[in-house]
Amino acid sequence: MPKRNYVLVCGGTGCESSKADQIFRNLKIACTEQGITDEVQVVKTGCFGFCEQGPIVKVLPDETFYVKVTPEDAEEIITEHLVKGRKVSRLEYDTKGSTKNAKVDDIQFYQKQFRIVLRNCGVIDPENIDEYIARDGYAAVEKVLFEMSPDDVIQELKKAQLRGRGGAGFPTWLKWSFTKDVEESEKYVVCNADEGDPGAYMDRSTLEGDPHSILEAMTIAGRTCGASRGYIYIRAEYPLAIKRLKIAMQQAREYGLLGDNILGSDFSFDIEIRLGAGAFVCGEETALLASIEGERGMPRPRPPFPAVKGVWNKPTVINNVETWANIPVIILKGGDWFSKIGTEDSKGTKVFALTGKISNSGLVEVPMGTTLREIIYDIGGGIANGKKFKAVQTGGPSGGVITADYLDTPIDYGTLTSLGSMMGSGGMIIMDEDDCIVDVTKFYLGFSVEESCGKCSPCRIGGRSLYNILDRITKGEGEMADIGKMKDIGLAMKKASLCGLGQTAPNPILSTLNYFEDEYLAHIKDKRCPAGTCKELISFHILADKCIGCTACARKCPTGAITGERRQVHRIDPDLCIKCGVCLETCKFDAVFVR
Amino acid sequence: MNSTVTLTIDNQTVTVEKGKTILDAAMQIGIDIPHLCKDDRLTPTGACRLCLVEVEGRPKLQTSCSTPAEPGMVVHSETPEIRKLRKTVLELTIAEHRLSCTTCDKDGDCLLQDYAYRYHINEHKYPSLEHKVTTMNYTAREKAFVYDPSKCIRCGRCVKICAEVQGIHAITFMKRSYEVMVTTGFNEPLKTTVCETCGQCVGTCPTGALYPKAAKQKGRAKDLEKIRTTCVYCGVGCQLDLNISRKTGELVMVSTEPGSIPNDGNTCVKGRFGYDFVHSPKRLTKPLIKEQGKFREAEWDEALDLVARRFTELRSEFGPHALAGFTSARATNEENYVIQKFVRSAMGTNNIDHCARLCHASTVTGLARAFGSGAMTNSIKEIKQAEVIFVIGSNTTENHPVIGITIRQAADSGSSTVIVADPRKISLTSNAAIHLQHRPGTDTALINAMIHVILEEGLEDRGFIEERTEGFDEMAETLASHTPEFAEKICGVPAEDIRRAARIFAGAETASIIYSMGITQHTTGTDNVLALANLALLTGNVGKMNAGVNPLRGQNNVQGACDMGGLPDVYSGYQKVADPSAREKFSRAWGVELPEEPGLTVVEIMNQASEGTMKGLLIVGENPMLSDPDITHVEQGLRNLDFLVVQDLFLTETAELADVVLPAASFAEKEGTFTNTERRVQRVRKAVTAPGEARLDWEIICDLSRRMGYDMHYASAEEIMEEIAFLTPIYGGIFYDRLEKVGLQWPCRDRNHPGTPYLHKDRFSRPNGKGKFHPVTYIQPREMPDEEYPLILTTGRMLQHWHTGTMTRKSIVLDDLVPHGALELHPEDAEARGIVRGDTVAVSSRRGMIHVPVNITEKVRKGTVFMAFHFHEHPANALTIAALDPIAKIPEFKACAVKVESFAEKE
């Protein structure tokens, strides 16, 4: 029996960590207290994507969109909205005047999005297989089992021109056909869910919000390529996704959608979860395979490629979560339909994790070819706090920066690479005028250096050397020769490293050297940090004409560096100052300034 | 299908085997692409990134070490771009490496140094990222080698060789990124891990990061000269390079070279770290003459005159057959040949034998009967190519370590199925598909049951049986009652396991049987060997590549000592003493009338000595006081002799009993050849000078012979080999100039013969060319456990020591690894006797009693105990029985009855 109303609560990790689970329970309690459990169903869904505004509660069928809900608000939503029919307007999303009582469609954040991968996220209860099935779930696997030959599936993928969403963009159909064509009785299907880029969480959200889509897609690949076993390699830091995957696998087995003789056919396929221990490099496919085998996660040289020699030296199809999530839709709607979305170079959509100095951080799925400006300004709502856009880092720590000059570039695999960055897994980190490009670059490089497995020398030693050079530059100890050295090392890493991690680790340096060389020169030659963030290059001072001697800064200063009598001009002792910036934040009279 | 690939590298065309890499192809035409992490024994690593090349049509540079050569490929190995990249990568590598070339032992043999020079790198381009010099790492407590992380370039060769070649996985990388370092699991000291101290890691290290501890500061690589020789330990015959200091003339360390045959650069802990004995201060440097029970030093003339006089006197008084000689499986072929010639010509008796009697006499008798020739049918490299490897009575990884690791590799890679039959849970059982843990001495029952299953299920090779064998029906008839259930009762192995093993064995296209002394050292030794021969004949697994019956010979040159006629019944090349034409041939060649009747065997000589009919004995390089069964009896025999001469490196337990001791040169001090277990005749080369007045065995014997009236003169070992080749058909083509790079496998009949990798290809070497089945029935060991002596003692050897320990006990590394012996006792047997860990126990048999520390372990089965016989402090052979196989006269070392008591109780 359909209910009168459905109350959807975001159950993604982001909202859960903001007490979404408590909201969910409170909503249910309130329904019980109000005696409306027969009419109203409270559902915990996957991520809505609009994480900036979480926790989110959505009421159907009227599509009321409540944001920043707290557990205390739950009772009011039920008693007011669902019992009395009065929306809780203080919780509704504020469209800044364009519409009152905004529905999802009215929200700019969603307007330019097109959801294929995230189609079920925030829509269904990921822990209930029936809801997935109700949205055409497992229809694709049925079609593949009973209406399509393996070659048909490959043809469909070829028509779709789907490329791997893990970052490298290798044509998926080609990868599958390599594995399909190897004569070998034992083959494997692997889902790479070792999402590790800082700030990227599209894979996690997909697994949390729509786990069955991955199981279904892997089963399709198993059928197509002749594999009967699959592994989902997922980082142990994703407990919610793991839990939902396990529930999904259990339900799929109960429904005969996983295991022996799927849907009564002669095809058997099952999946096992392997947990990663948090090494970023294990997202690299050969390192991931080594880790599945119980070896230390270190990349192996290719060839042989996993498609021919993968897990246990057997042919293995390995795809990233987002790639998998596209598969059932392509099977059902057809490759032609899919290939109409996107650009010449890249078809379909791409999910980006929009973070940094942006108003609307969150997960956004847009057709390939959407411009950066549309994403940052239309969807993302522009730069937070009215600051000025400086650059966007795409492709995570191994990507590069793109400056304002290129904001109108339609994004696809090719354009991003030609701008010196890359698609990567889809991280998109916005920087504003307060960000020092050298410091930010050091941060990204530091991540890659720490996560290097240490196997190949360019990455192990080159990365560390680059980091040390950057560190010196941010401390005002840079030399002009450093620019050349960084370019030499960066090039050696890019060309000579064994795996993608090392090959792309110098990208932030190479691209920022390209676009922001003057900022490097300011650090090296003038010993100055234009953004005012590199501590060794800045000093805090008090303007005598503005200081009224209120003593607020002196009281907050953790090191006692600020002295001065009450109502007298204060002074900062540079030897004691640790440049924490508390005085700057504390002063109400703009008397503290940074030089 | 085309099995070769033609490609172009730097405008040169090259054709290589399919599957070879671009780097292989480049090296083939002399293009030296730099590489630090490549070792041909390992799967490609791709870590050092120096071997990157440009392949036309591929967007990215490719590591030539891992990229397969493909037809039509166009490769550029050193474009300006690549040169620049290499330079940067090298400069980075150097930034991490501690630049201590001036004091580094590896100076002159370091790949990093070579490439840094070649690419004109600027050592100080990038700020140093040198790691701290620290000895506090996993090798801190090692005596064998040390790891210096500041010189390590993290190429991973050590980690990979430990895993892929040695199959041990003792070391790994820890941490990540710039902090990555080699260590053991959980960073434990190496000693507490599964490490076998093979030093393969040291051998493959391209820099000085892993280096033999004892070699440090003894000479830089460029001060050392490498002399290729053959290892003096087991029968594998590893090719080793003795590294000799040009300044001091001392042996500094041992290294190996990948690609060498038969060991491909691999060797074991003894081969790499067991050579301290060469320069041991305990070496004999002067002849010793015993007077009033005490030795005094003597001049050579005096000592040799005395020996010649006493032997001559005894010969005239008691006849030539009151004299005997033990030749040595440790000595060269040339020396063995000279010694047997001396015994036969100068002493005038065929009483010549040696320790082969104690290890593989039953192989010689058994396989000669079944196939016509008693040696390994196949080559070492064929073993791992067999579909099924059946290891029975061979603790291969400990006693033939380099063959052991090839079996491990075959099992680990899944290319072969391994079946192990052994009373103990030896290391290979962990690689085996089935372990048949049978009781000691029940091998025939086990093998017969396998044959029974094969016949019952019709798995035999009928075609082979009909075409190439005889005696099948007689053999088959006797087997009706030998069911697996019958065998289960005798062997203690589940019948179903026997069935499975039989099916696996018979189902293979190629099955190789590997056996050693677990088969031979029984009163049924010959029967055991015949049973295995039956199994091979039955399934057609002999006379072809990769399949056969492969006895692993123990001593470095036990094969050669037999080949050279160090046996009472044959001259060199197994030409029978009893055959008048052979005798005639040797008489004429040697210019002396030769005795007709075959002589006595080792144990028979000992028996006659204790009975008083044997009067004079010459022992060359043997130590029966530890190696022979029932040593109380041995000692009594040796003391009973009128005159005993011992020629050895050290004053061994046996030499102590001698009247005259003659100091001999070690293998490192002489030219010659050893014949390894796969019948490969390999060169031994002089690398150091013998200490004091120690002399070559053959020179000593020639001098002695002349003094006894039989003139023997040779200018060199090479000249002796020429005589051997002339008189010995199977060695007919063995000449030193042909052995320079790689040894030759006999039969090698003439100068142009390429040698014989596997035997019995189209016909067996029996007179009618057929293989012969022999009916074999189960006979229990001579001494079975009873109430008084309820346990079965089985003896053997261990990885770290060699035989009577004369050499290995003097090695700092080896004696540190295993300083004493131990009795392996099953926990239930221990509990029943109130014996706990750390106890010393009294072990006694009807022949003797010893005290020995106990090792309570499930490695042995309940009711069985095991001891190695290396240790003079607690000699296992005080307990063993001198019961003999009636045909081979080999003693039953592998089974006797003992009791074990807590030592305290005994006191």
PDB file of C-alpha atoms in Angstrom, chain A residues 277-281 295-296 298-304 448-458 460-462 464-465 468-469 472 484-486 488-489 491-493 495-499 503, chain B residues 44-49 52 58-63 66-68 81 84-85 88-89 92-96 124-129 152-155 160 169 172-180:
ATOM      1  CA  ALA A 277      43.998  -0.626   4.958  1.00  0.00           C
ATOM      2  CA  GLY A 278      44.068   2.970   3.899  1.00  0.00           C
ATOM      3  CA  ALA A 279      46.954   3.106   1.460  1.00  0.00           C
ATOM      4  CA  PHE A 280      46.149   5.591  -1.276  1.00  0.00           C
ATOM      5  CA  VAL A 281      48.314   3.706  -3.742  1.00  0.00           C
ATOM      6  CA  GLU A 295      50.685  -8.903  -0.839  1.00  0.00           C
ATOM      7  CA  ARG A 296      52.019  -5.496   0.071  1.00  0.00           C
ATOM      8  CA  MET A 298      52.753  -1.987  -4.563  1.00  0.00           C
ATOM      9  CA  PRO A 299      52.167  -1.435  -8.272  1.00  0.00           C
ATOM     10  CA  ARG A 300      53.517  -3.899 -10.797  1.00  0.00           C
ATOM     11  CA  PRO A 301      54.772  -2.998 -14.227  1.00  0.00           C
ATOM     12  CA  ARG A 302      52.284  -3.224 -17.091  1.00  0.00           C
ATOM     13  CA  PRO A 303      52.150  -5.096 -19.410  1.00  0.00           C
ATOM     14  CA  PRO A 304      50.826  -7.554 -18.525  1.00  0.00           C
ATOM     15  CA  SER A 448      51.272  12.208  -2.625  1.00  0.00           C
ATOM     16  CA  VAL A 449      54.699  11.936  -1.035  1.00  0.00           C
ATOM     17  CA  GLU A 450      53.304  10.393   2.089  1.00  0.00           C
ATOM     18  CA  GLU A 451      51.197   7.979   0.099  1.00  0.00           C
ATOM     19  CA  SER A 452      53.948   6.901  -2.283  1.00  0.00           C
ATOM     20  CA  CYS A 453      54.547   3.201  -1.819  1.00  0.00           C
ATOM     21  CA  GLY A 454      58.269   3.800  -2.091  1.00  0.00           C
ATOM     22  CA  LYS A 455      58.848   1.267  -4.819  1.00  0.00           C
ATOM     23  CA  CYS A 456      60.155   3.283  -7.739  1.00  0.00           C
ATOM     24  CA  SER A 457      62.920   5.814  -7.355  1.00  0.00           C
ATOM     25  CA  PRO A 458      61.487   8.828  -9.215  1.00  0.00           C
ATOM     26  CA  ARG A 460      60.060   7.886  -3.774  1.00  0.00           C
ATOM     27  CA  ILE A 461      63.043  10.190  -3.974  1.00  0.00           C
ATOM     28  CA  GLY A 462      61.777  12.736  -6.476  1.00  0.00           C
ATOM     29  CA  ARG A 464      60.490  13.827  -1.317  1.00  0.00           C
ATOM     30  CA  SER A 465      63.033  16.135  -2.950  1.00  0.00           C
ATOM     31  CA  ASN A 468      61.759  19.609   0.563  1.00  0.00           C
ATOM     32  CA  ILE A 469      62.314  22.276  -2.068  1.00  0.00           C
ATOM     33  CA  ARG A 472      62.263  25.664   1.795  1.00  0.00           C
ATOM     34  CA  GLY A 484      64.726  24.475 -12.711  1.00  0.00           C
ATOM     35  CA  LYS A 485      65.299  21.630 -10.297  1.00  0.00           C
ATOM     36  CA  MET A 486      61.591  21.317  -9.646  1.00  0.00           C
ATOM     37  CA  ASP A 488      63.594  18.531 -13.896  1.00  0.00           C
ATOM     38  CA  ILE A 489      62.402  16.360 -11.053  1.00  0.00           C
ATOM     39  CA  LEU A 491      59.422  15.839 -15.516  1.00  0.00           C
ATOM     40  CA  ALA A 492      61.382  12.774 -14.400  1.00  0.00           C
ATOM     41  CA  MET A 493      58.567  11.754 -12.100  1.00  0.00           C
ATOM     42  CA  LYS A 495      57.826  10.367 -17.435  1.00  0.00           C
ATOM     43  CA  ALA A 496      59.660   7.753 -15.425  1.00  0.00           C
ATOM     44  CA  SER A 497      57.480   6.779 -12.481  1.00  0.00           C
ATOM     45  CA  LEU A 498      56.021   3.312 -12.378  1.00  0.00           C
ATOM     46  CA  CYS A 499      52.389   4.092 -11.692  1.00  0.00           C
ATOM     47  CA  GLN A 503      53.402  10.097 -12.779  1.00  0.00           C
TER      48      GLN A 503
ATOM     49  CA  PRO B  44      60.276  -7.975 -13.569  1.00  0.00           C
ATOM     50  CA  THR B  45      60.108  -5.372 -10.821  1.00  0.00           C
ATOM     51  CA  GLY B  46      60.212  -2.125 -12.742  1.00  0.00           C
ATOM     52  CA  ALA B  47      61.366  -0.140  -9.706  1.00  0.00           C
ATOM     53  CA  CYS B  48      64.619   1.522 -10.694  1.00  0.00           C
ATOM     54  CA  ARG B  49      63.207   3.075 -13.872  1.00  0.00           C
ATOM     55  CA  LEU B  52      63.061   2.992 -19.807  1.00  0.00           C
ATOM     56  CA  ARG B  58      53.573   3.902 -27.670  1.00  0.00           C
ATOM     57  CA  PRO B  59      52.821   7.177 -25.970  1.00  0.00           C
ATOM     58  CA  LYS B  60      54.678   6.407 -22.762  1.00  0.00           C
ATOM     59  CA  LEU B  61      58.232   5.246 -22.206  1.00  0.00           C
ATOM     60  CA  GLN B  62      58.412   1.537 -21.419  1.00  0.00           C
ATOM     61  CA  THR B  63      60.557  -0.319 -18.920  1.00  0.00           C
ATOM     62  CA  SER B  66      59.300  -5.874 -18.242  1.00  0.00           C
ATOM     63  CA  THR B  67      58.004  -5.159 -21.716  1.00  0.00           C
ATOM     64  CA  PRO B  68      57.938  -8.214 -23.953  1.00  0.00           C
ATOM     65  CA  GLU B  81      65.247  12.709 -23.669  1.00  0.00           C
ATOM     66  CA  LYS B  84      68.332  13.256 -19.474  1.00  0.00           C
ATOM     67  CA  LEU B  85      65.663  11.322 -17.596  1.00  0.00           C
ATOM     68  CA  THR B  88      67.862  12.820 -13.223  1.00  0.00           C
ATOM     69  CA  VAL B  89      66.700   9.467 -11.877  1.00  0.00           C
ATOM     70  CA  LEU B  92      67.888  11.298  -7.297  1.00  0.00           C
ATOM     71  CA  THR B  93      69.010   7.777  -6.485  1.00  0.00           C
ATOM     72  CA  ILE B  94      72.400   9.087  -5.485  1.00  0.00           C
ATOM     73  CA  ALA B  95      70.737  11.739  -3.326  1.00  0.00           C
ATOM     74  CA  GLU B  96      69.244   8.924  -1.289  1.00  0.00           C
ATOM     75  CA  HIS B 124      75.328  16.950  -5.358  1.00  0.00           C
ATOM     76  CA  LYS B 125      72.648  18.167  -7.726  1.00  0.00           C
ATOM     77  CA  TYR B 126      69.902  17.454  -5.218  1.00  0.00           C
ATOM     78  CA  PRO B 127      70.252  17.843  -1.481  1.00  0.00           C
ATOM     79  CA  SER B 128      71.143  14.602   0.221  1.00  0.00           C
ATOM     80  CA  LEU B 129      68.296  12.468   1.481  1.00  0.00           C
ATOM     81  CA  CYS B 152      70.114   0.463   0.037  1.00  0.00           C
ATOM     82  CA  ILE B 153      68.473   1.702  -3.140  1.00  0.00           C
ATOM     83  CA  ARG B 154      65.171  -0.089  -2.421  1.00  0.00           C
ATOM     84  CA  CYS B 155      65.319  -2.031  -5.682  1.00  0.00           C
ATOM     85  CA  LYS B 160      61.902 -10.780  -4.338  1.00  0.00           C
ATOM     86  CA  HIS B 169      59.322 -14.790   2.273  1.00  0.00           C
ATOM     87  CA  THR B 172      59.758  -7.621   3.099  1.00  0.00           C
ATOM     88  CA  PHE B 173      59.519  -3.871   2.913  1.00  0.00           C
ATOM     89  CA  MET B 174      58.245  -1.904   5.835  1.00  0.00           C
ATOM     90  CA  LYS B 175      56.768   1.586   5.864  1.00  0.00           C
ATOM     91  CA  ARG B 176      56.056   3.646   2.796  1.00  0.00           C
ATOM     92  CA  SER B 177      57.396   6.367   0.642  1.00  0.00           C
ATOM     93  CA  TYR B 178      60.790   7.712   1.513  1.00  0.00           C
ATOM     94  CA  GLU B 179      60.834   5.710   4.746  1.00  0.00           C
ATOM     95  CA  VAL B 180      60.518   2.357   3.027  1.00  0.00           C
TER      96      VAL B 180
END
